[in-house]
XYZ file of C-alpha atoms in Angstrom:
524
model
C 201.870 75.823 -19.307
C 198.417 74.205 -19.598
C 197.607 75.327 -16.036
C 198.511 78.912 -16.930
C 196.362 78.717 -20.061
C 193.343 77.356 -18.162
C 193.709 79.940 -15.383
C 193.887 82.722 -17.976
C 190.717 81.457 -19.651
C 188.969 81.356 -16.274
C 190.008 84.938 -15.527
C 188.751 86.118 -18.916
C 185.388 84.425 -18.366
C 185.192 86.039 -14.942
C 185.871 89.434 -16.472
C 183.432 88.963 -19.309
C 180.437 87.655 -17.402
C 181.252 88.400 -13.766
C 180.355 86.699 -10.508
C 177.445 88.683 -9.194
C 177.646 89.881 -5.617
C 175.184 92.020 -3.708
C 175.606 95.648 -4.747
C 173.802 98.931 -4.496
C 172.756 99.175 -8.126
C 169.380 97.937 -9.253
C 167.981 97.921 -12.763
C 169.705 98.230 -16.106
C 173.373 99.147 -16.447
C 173.895 102.713 -17.653
C 176.982 104.271 -19.308
C 177.254 107.002 -16.647
C 177.869 104.568 -13.783
C 181.584 104.068 -14.388
C 182.083 107.808 -14.849
C 180.245 108.320 -11.547
C 182.823 106.119 -9.794
C 185.744 107.871 -11.514
C 184.478 111.259 -10.356
C 183.380 110.391 -6.818
C 185.889 107.656 -5.831
C 189.286 108.809 -7.195
C 191.210 106.415 -4.906
C 189.945 103.454 -6.958
C 191.876 104.608 -10.021
C 195.336 105.317 -8.622
C 198.449 103.166 -9.134
C 197.799 101.668 -5.702
C 195.724 98.510 -6.182
C 195.153 98.164 -2.419
C 192.957 101.286 -2.611
C 190.334 99.126 -4.358
C 189.521 97.800 -0.895
C 188.992 101.210 0.702
C 185.603 102.004 -0.867
C 182.369 100.265 -1.713
C 181.528 99.899 -5.377
C 179.116 97.757 -7.392
C 179.903 95.063 -9.899
C 180.366 96.840 -13.230
C 181.686 95.595 -16.536
C 181.489 95.754 -20.296
C 182.378 93.612 -23.280
C 182.615 95.148 -26.719
C 184.114 94.996 -30.194
C 185.049 97.958 -32.338
C 186.371 98.917 -35.729
C 188.368 102.092 -36.288
C 190.212 104.021 -38.954
C 192.535 107.007 -38.887
C 194.398 108.795 -41.624
C 195.553 112.102 -42.986
C 198.736 113.905 -43.934
C 199.120 115.803 -40.642
C 201.225 113.214 -38.816
C 204.658 112.490 -37.437
C 207.125 111.066 -40.017
C 207.299 107.564 -38.494
C 203.533 107.250 -38.043
C 201.494 105.302 -40.610
C 199.794 107.321 -43.330
C 196.638 105.315 -42.621
C 195.732 102.838 -39.919
C 192.707 100.615 -39.413
C 192.008 98.297 -36.487
C 189.575 95.737 -35.137
C 189.506 95.526 -31.333
C 187.930 93.429 -28.600
C 187.845 94.328 -24.917
C 186.256 92.801 -21.826
C 186.568 94.582 -18.485
C 185.059 94.313 -15.036
C 185.429 95.622 -11.504
C 183.606 93.848 -8.696
C 183.552 92.967 -4.992
C 183.740 89.269 -4.155
C 183.626 88.300 -0.492
C 186.591 89.825 1.313
C 188.305 90.833 -1.921
C 187.909 93.497 -4.575
C 188.863 92.814 -8.185
C 189.309 94.832 -11.365
C 190.645 93.641 -14.681
C 190.479 93.701 -18.438
C 191.537 91.777 -21.497
C 192.178 93.643 -24.759
C 193.036 92.455 -28.255
C 193.817 94.744 -31.192
C 194.428 93.708 -34.792
C 196.009 96.679 -36.548
C 196.810 97.309 -40.207
C 199.297 100.161 -40.631
C 199.907 101.471 -44.135
C 202.878 103.348 -45.548
C 205.088 103.332 -42.454
C 208.453 104.934 -43.174
C 211.805 104.977 -41.333
C 210.864 102.504 -38.609
C 211.463 98.771 -38.176
C 210.161 98.621 -34.579
C 206.637 98.399 -33.204
C 206.700 101.834 -31.540
C 209.350 104.347 -32.666
C 208.037 106.986 -30.208
C 208.494 105.221 -26.876
C 211.663 107.215 -26.145
C 214.573 104.912 -26.993
C 216.699 106.639 -29.686
C 218.394 103.395 -30.795
C 215.981 102.082 -33.381
C 216.542 100.434 -36.748
C 215.052 101.952 -39.882
C 215.126 101.417 -43.622
C 214.203 103.816 -46.398
C 211.855 101.409 -48.196
C 208.951 101.396 -45.740
C 205.683 99.571 -46.323
C 202.560 98.144 -44.733
C 202.496 96.408 -41.335
C 200.210 93.840 -39.726
C 200.262 94.084 -35.921
C 198.577 92.253 -33.049
C 198.416 93.560 -29.486
C 197.304 91.503 -26.462
C 196.938 93.036 -23.020
C 195.813 91.502 -19.722
C 195.280 93.736 -16.671
C 194.477 92.355 -13.221
C 194.131 94.218 -9.904
C 193.139 92.716 -6.572
C 192.786 94.045 -3.032
C 191.603 92.838 0.343
C 188.986 94.537 2.476
C 190.503 96.214 5.587
C 192.476 93.699 7.687
C 194.151 93.851 11.109
C 191.187 95.454 12.793
C 190.373 97.650 9.809
C 193.871 99.148 9.633
C 195.440 97.663 6.468
C 194.485 96.830 2.872
C 196.804 94.683 0.776
C 196.850 94.806 -3.019
C 198.582 93.399 -6.076
C 198.565 94.026 -9.813
C 199.642 92.248 -12.972
C 199.789 93.873 -16.388
C 200.934 91.728 -19.307
C 201.475 92.978 -22.859
C 202.326 90.726 -25.783
C 202.638 92.217 -29.257
C 203.846 91.153 -32.650
C 204.219 92.952 -35.958
C 205.537 92.189 -39.422
C 205.983 93.717 -42.852
C 205.734 91.717 -46.077
C 208.286 93.481 -48.290
C 212.096 93.459 -48.183
C 213.713 94.169 -45.834
C 211.100 92.314 -43.744
C 211.096 93.191 -40.018
C 209.416 90.764 -37.623
C 208.912 91.989 -34.043
C 207.967 90.212 -30.821
C 207.371 92.248 -27.669
C 206.652 91.149 -24.111
C 206.154 93.457 -21.143
C 205.161 92.575 -17.571
C 204.336 95.010 -14.759
C 203.919 93.628 -11.243
C 203.484 96.289 -8.512
C 202.537 95.257 -4.930
C 200.717 97.790 -2.729
C 199.422 98.583 0.755
C 197.087 101.123 2.382
C 197.286 101.961 6.093
C 194.223 103.581 7.682
C 195.553 106.128 10.161
C 192.015 107.152 11.125
C 188.509 106.897 9.636
C 189.244 109.839 7.329
C 193.044 109.679 6.845
C 195.001 106.902 5.103
C 198.503 106.429 3.701
C 199.383 104.251 0.743
C 202.535 102.812 -0.759
C 203.110 100.743 -3.865
C 206.190 99.328 -5.492
C 206.776 99.137 -9.218
C 208.557 96.585 -11.382
C 208.558 96.265 -15.155
C 210.253 93.763 -17.434
C 210.501 94.682 -21.124
C 211.788 92.591 -24.022
C 211.510 93.199 -27.750
C 213.084 90.993 -30.398
C 213.567 92.262 -33.948
C 214.546 89.994 -36.822
C 214.972 91.460 -40.328
C 215.106 89.097 -43.302
C 215.482 89.425 -47.044
C 213.651 87.073 -49.400
C 215.387 88.456 -52.473
C 219.048 88.153 -51.480
C 220.188 89.398 -54.896
C 219.235 92.961 -53.973
C 220.987 94.479 -50.969
C 219.132 96.893 -48.695
C 220.144 99.949 -46.676
C 219.677 99.739 -42.903
C 220.041 102.828 -40.716
C 221.043 102.479 -37.050
C 219.541 105.612 -35.520
C 221.242 107.327 -32.570
C 218.888 110.253 -31.987
C 218.455 113.818 -33.346
C 219.115 112.860 -36.948
C 222.363 110.992 -36.209
C 222.993 107.403 -37.275
C 225.897 105.045 -36.831
C 228.968 105.833 -38.990
C 226.969 108.527 -40.829
C 226.132 105.933 -43.459
C 223.686 103.014 -43.738
C 224.694 99.391 -43.277
C 224.350 97.319 -46.432
C 222.587 94.032 -45.661
C 222.054 91.137 -48.091
C 220.691 88.397 -45.807
C 219.246 89.850 -42.605
C 219.847 91.492 -39.243
C 218.714 91.020 -35.641
C 218.419 93.295 -32.605
C 217.194 92.770 -29.029
C 215.875 95.318 -26.536
C 215.815 94.210 -22.907
C 214.959 96.507 -20.029
C 213.823 96.662 -16.410
C 212.074 99.364 -14.413
C 211.973 99.857 -10.642
C 210.276 102.415 -8.475
C 207.336 103.185 -6.256
C 204.719 105.711 -5.159
C 203.406 107.190 -1.923
C 199.787 108.314 -1.488
C 197.743 110.229 1.033
C 193.949 109.741 1.126
C 191.428 112.006 2.826
C 187.825 110.755 2.707
C 184.624 112.280 3.971
C 181.160 112.473 2.468
C 181.762 116.090 1.461
C 185.417 116.035 0.371
C 187.874 113.515 -1.015
C 191.576 114.216 -1.562
C 194.241 112.011 -3.132
C 197.898 113.144 -3.086
C 200.470 111.024 -4.877
C 204.188 111.173 -5.598
C 206.521 108.612 -7.079
C 209.739 107.717 -8.842
C 210.707 105.298 -11.629
C 214.126 104.248 -12.920
C 214.338 102.460 -16.254
C 217.351 100.849 -17.919
C 217.355 99.159 -21.316
C 220.197 97.391 -23.164
C 220.227 97.235 -26.957
C 222.132 94.324 -28.494
C 222.801 93.401 -32.126
C 223.319 89.782 -33.146
C 223.067 86.584 -31.125
C 226.133 84.353 -31.486
C 228.571 87.284 -31.171
C 226.486 90.111 -29.725
C 227.436 93.760 -30.091
C 226.372 96.503 -27.672
C 224.265 98.863 -29.786
C 223.344 101.283 -26.997
C 222.028 101.696 -23.474
C 218.915 103.794 -22.802
C 218.029 104.953 -19.273
C 215.699 107.470 -17.694
C 214.586 108.776 -14.312
C 210.920 109.645 -13.986
C 209.379 111.815 -11.263
C 205.603 111.832 -10.799
C 203.231 113.845 -8.627
C 199.509 114.565 -8.596
C 196.731 116.165 -6.550
C 193.083 115.196 -6.938
C 190.261 116.952 -5.053
C 186.597 115.966 -5.328
C 183.463 117.523 -3.845
C 181.036 114.624 -4.432
C 177.759 116.486 -4.025
C 174.652 116.218 -6.190
C 176.310 118.957 -8.231
C 179.921 117.918 -7.836
C 183.340 119.376 -8.584
C 186.630 117.689 -9.454
C 190.083 119.269 -9.711
C 193.219 117.436 -10.882
C 196.800 118.741 -11.001
C 199.700 116.545 -12.100
C 203.363 116.901 -13.017
C 205.613 114.374 -14.714
C 209.329 114.805 -15.461
C 211.711 112.494 -17.331
C 215.504 112.760 -17.609
C 216.785 110.513 -20.417
C 220.245 109.336 -21.403
C 221.625 107.278 -24.247
C 225.064 105.672 -24.037
C 226.967 104.579 -27.144
C 229.669 101.897 -27.358
C 232.658 101.739 -29.672
C 233.758 98.096 -29.952
C 236.321 95.991 -31.791
C 236.373 92.249 -32.379
C 238.881 90.303 -30.288
C 239.885 87.106 -32.056
C 241.321 85.546 -28.882
C 238.053 85.731 -26.953
C 235.910 85.538 -30.125
C 233.806 88.441 -28.884
C 233.434 92.192 -29.286
C 235.255 94.271 -26.687
C 234.350 97.821 -25.678
C 237.184 100.314 -26.147
C 235.125 103.440 -25.466
C 231.655 104.280 -24.174
C 229.993 107.561 -23.339
C 226.621 109.285 -23.078
C 225.929 111.133 -26.333
C 222.135 111.508 -26.233
C 220.361 113.373 -23.421
C 216.776 114.518 -23.139
C 214.209 115.937 -20.766
C 210.444 116.005 -21.003
C 208.269 117.825 -18.475
C 204.470 117.599 -18.564
C 202.047 119.581 -16.417
C 198.295 118.945 -16.503
C 195.416 120.819 -14.884
C 191.783 119.742 -15.271
C 188.496 120.846 -13.723
C 185.192 118.993 -14.089
C 181.689 119.996 -13.055
C 179.262 117.085 -12.865
C 175.748 116.223 -11.813
C 174.764 112.872 -10.365
C 171.474 111.105 -10.809
C 171.305 108.248 -8.312
C 174.305 106.028 -8.924
C 175.172 107.423 -12.362
C 176.557 110.645 -13.776
C 173.827 112.393 -15.757
C 176.190 114.993 -17.276
C 179.638 116.471 -16.864
C 181.648 119.290 -18.408
C 185.330 119.956 -18.111
C 188.244 122.127 -19.071
C 191.825 120.881 -19.384
C 195.250 122.380 -20.042
C 198.361 120.271 -20.725
C 201.817 121.799 -21.129
C 204.696 119.716 -22.491
C 208.298 120.931 -22.692
C 210.714 118.725 -24.666
C 214.485 119.228 -24.869
C 216.682 116.665 -26.673
C 220.414 117.044 -27.271
C 223.298 115.208 -28.926
C 226.860 115.738 -27.660
C 228.846 115.670 -30.920
C 227.952 117.233 -33.215
C 226.034 119.592 -30.926
C 222.494 119.018 -32.138
C 219.513 120.316 -30.194
C 215.753 119.887 -30.475
C 213.391 121.859 -28.238
C 209.611 122.038 -28.470
C 207.097 123.481 -26.018
C 203.391 122.783 -26.539
C 200.216 123.775 -24.752
C 196.956 121.900 -25.376
C 193.721 123.472 -24.153
C 190.465 121.522 -24.260
C 186.786 121.896 -23.451
C 184.718 118.724 -23.225
C 181.435 117.423 -21.950
C 178.913 114.599 -22.017
C 175.181 114.320 -21.407
C 173.049 111.225 -20.713
C 169.342 111.260 -21.571
C 166.781 108.617 -20.696
C 163.923 109.013 -23.193
C 162.426 105.806 -21.810
C 162.823 104.120 -18.430
C 165.207 101.418 -19.631
C 167.095 103.166 -22.437
C 169.599 105.987 -22.598
C 171.276 108.179 -25.183
C 174.720 109.584 -24.501
C 176.241 112.421 -26.494
C 179.543 114.140 -25.965
C 181.927 116.469 -27.684
C 185.282 118.119 -27.216
C 187.124 121.029 -28.777
C 190.670 122.172 -28.278
C 193.631 124.121 -29.506
C 197.376 123.444 -29.526
C 199.697 126.424 -29.086
C 203.496 126.568 -29.303
C 205.680 128.399 -26.767
C 209.115 127.006 -27.686
C 210.611 126.033 -31.038
C 214.331 125.475 -31.522
C 216.183 123.092 -33.804
C 219.936 122.976 -34.301
C 221.334 120.350 -36.647
C 225.012 120.407 -37.595
C 225.591 118.884 -41.033
C 228.704 116.758 -41.463
C 230.762 116.212 -44.634
C 230.828 112.422 -44.291
C 227.076 112.118 -43.727
C 224.335 112.728 -46.286
C 221.969 113.981 -43.580
C 219.309 111.622 -44.907
C 217.846 110.731 -41.484
C 217.684 114.378 -40.422
C 215.772 115.233 -43.600
C 213.461 112.210 -43.339
C 212.823 112.160 -39.567
C 214.210 115.060 -37.498
C 213.032 118.069 -39.526
C 209.471 116.833 -40.260
C 209.096 115.669 -36.649
C 210.033 119.137 -35.399
C 207.505 120.604 -37.830
C 204.750 118.429 -36.368
C 205.773 119.114 -32.755
C 205.703 122.872 -33.343
C 202.480 123.108 -35.349
C 199.552 124.965 -33.862
C 196.307 123.100 -34.487
C 192.590 122.908 -33.810
C 191.158 119.736 -32.235
C 187.560 118.537 -32.346
C 185.719 115.342 -31.519
C 182.275 113.946 -30.821
C 180.590 110.686 -29.833
C 177.053 109.315 -29.684
C 175.897 106.157 -27.883
C 172.543 104.395 -27.655
C 172.051 101.976 -24.742
C 169.019 99.686 -24.395
C 168.110 96.408 -22.634
C 168.599 93.049 -24.297
C 165.324 91.789 -22.865
C 162.759 92.767 -20.267
C 163.939 92.221 -16.708
C 167.623 91.917 -17.683
C 170.282 93.967 -15.899
C 172.490 93.764 -18.997
C 172.342 96.493 -21.617
C 173.340 96.466 -25.265
C 174.988 99.578 -26.696
C 175.995 101.012 -30.061
C 178.531 103.829 -30.171
C 180.037 106.004 -32.895
C 182.788 108.569 -32.487
C 185.137 110.681 -34.545
C 187.925 113.238 -34.199
C 189.717 115.798 -36.340
C 193.061 117.580 -35.971
C 193.653 120.525 -38.295
C 196.834 122.650 -38.233
C 196.396 126.398 -38.430
C 199.444 126.906 -40.624
C 201.213 129.082 -38.024
C 204.093 128.102 -35.790
C 205.367 125.363 -38.103
C 208.937 124.984 -39.223
C 208.188 123.636 -42.710
C 204.533 124.446 -43.248
C 202.802 121.146 -42.525
C 199.282 121.144 -43.909
C 196.379 118.760 -44.342
C 194.630 117.200 -41.358
C 194.328 113.982 -39.360
C 190.976 112.360 -38.661
C 189.677 109.190 -37.049
C 186.374 107.331 -36.825
C 185.341 104.405 -34.612
C 182.214 102.238 -34.398
C 181.594 100.052 -31.321
C 178.986 97.487 -30.296
C 178.909 95.817 -26.904
C 177.242 94.935 -23.626
C 177.245 96.699 -20.252
C 176.808 94.151 -17.465
């Protein structure tokens, strides 16, 4: 354990301060340099880590801290009314001998206020089997994330690059009023990868994908004299037995899942044109279990995910970038009816079946026009359209939720250098959300109060089917720490606003949702 801790500290120091190798960049670090790589070297930012070794890039990194706040009444029902956060992030990508590295460490301390109908860290990650209480309250959450990617330079006579990745998430969250949920989450992604150079301009890539997910939820009551209602959600407004469980001491639930899959890529690279084609598949399975000494199957959540994308870049002085992507998920939720068997002292399944099904299809198209100045992007402008079609169903009663949304955005950024060693960056975006599908069918039952449907399903459908205006802007000042230094200090402010138009909503959601963020850091 100590060896792991020391190695982690060494990696974080490497990311924060870097090991300088010879690179093509001279002078102060500028904010447009990373964007320049994103636009002109798309292979570096795929899910294939081995592609890091297929292109030359300089040593680039940043370390910064930020404070943010968001709030407003235009929100989903299980989102916090207000949320503030303090964050730290250190990231770097760099060549080192015969290897190429990229990585980041991120920490977020989050204070979420007035969270209702959710006792888990993220109620919107897709799993319908979540626990909720009607009391709600304020949460304190911590999120830790470590991302590492490594690749070799071409081996075997310049024919093969090998790569590996590790992504580790550790999160915890707690609420300080009864019933008191305490969550621990751990997630590890470890995909290996390879790139085969068919010729100087053609290459094929393959990467595997593995994910391990575990979340532990422990709910306790300090005041055991007052019982609390606990709802075991099943999806689309349904909850177990149509009535809440009455708890007087506490409750526990575990989520444990695994994901497998992989991707194939095709790379075409010349000085005048770069193409990246990618397609992949993921299968995820997650078991939900209540209790520890005598566990009960609370549900099984699975999905198939299909992914594809096309990225074309004309990396000229005045360059062009076109991205098309499609993502499809087919989701299923299986329920178990169990009875306690005294002979085996365990719960036995007498019936199980899939009751919850869902699909979500997302198509994205984006075009960017950009101008390069040396090894940095001096300005870029883009247009983006994202279409999302959601269809969730419950077998009995026959509930249905369908929502189709289109988001259209215009965005851009400009870098100025009023002096040789300083820069000012300004950017803005504007967008609109339109609705092309809105259908909700909820069948009320005599033995159920319909409380969850009224508190979660109906307001969530109202948010999903609300047309809205989007706007945002940011401003950054970058300047050297001292004469002759390649490091640059920066100060950044940004904000966003989402305002519904009042049309297309099921229940007339109003208000707005806004966010602000202030960041200070170093580019190195």
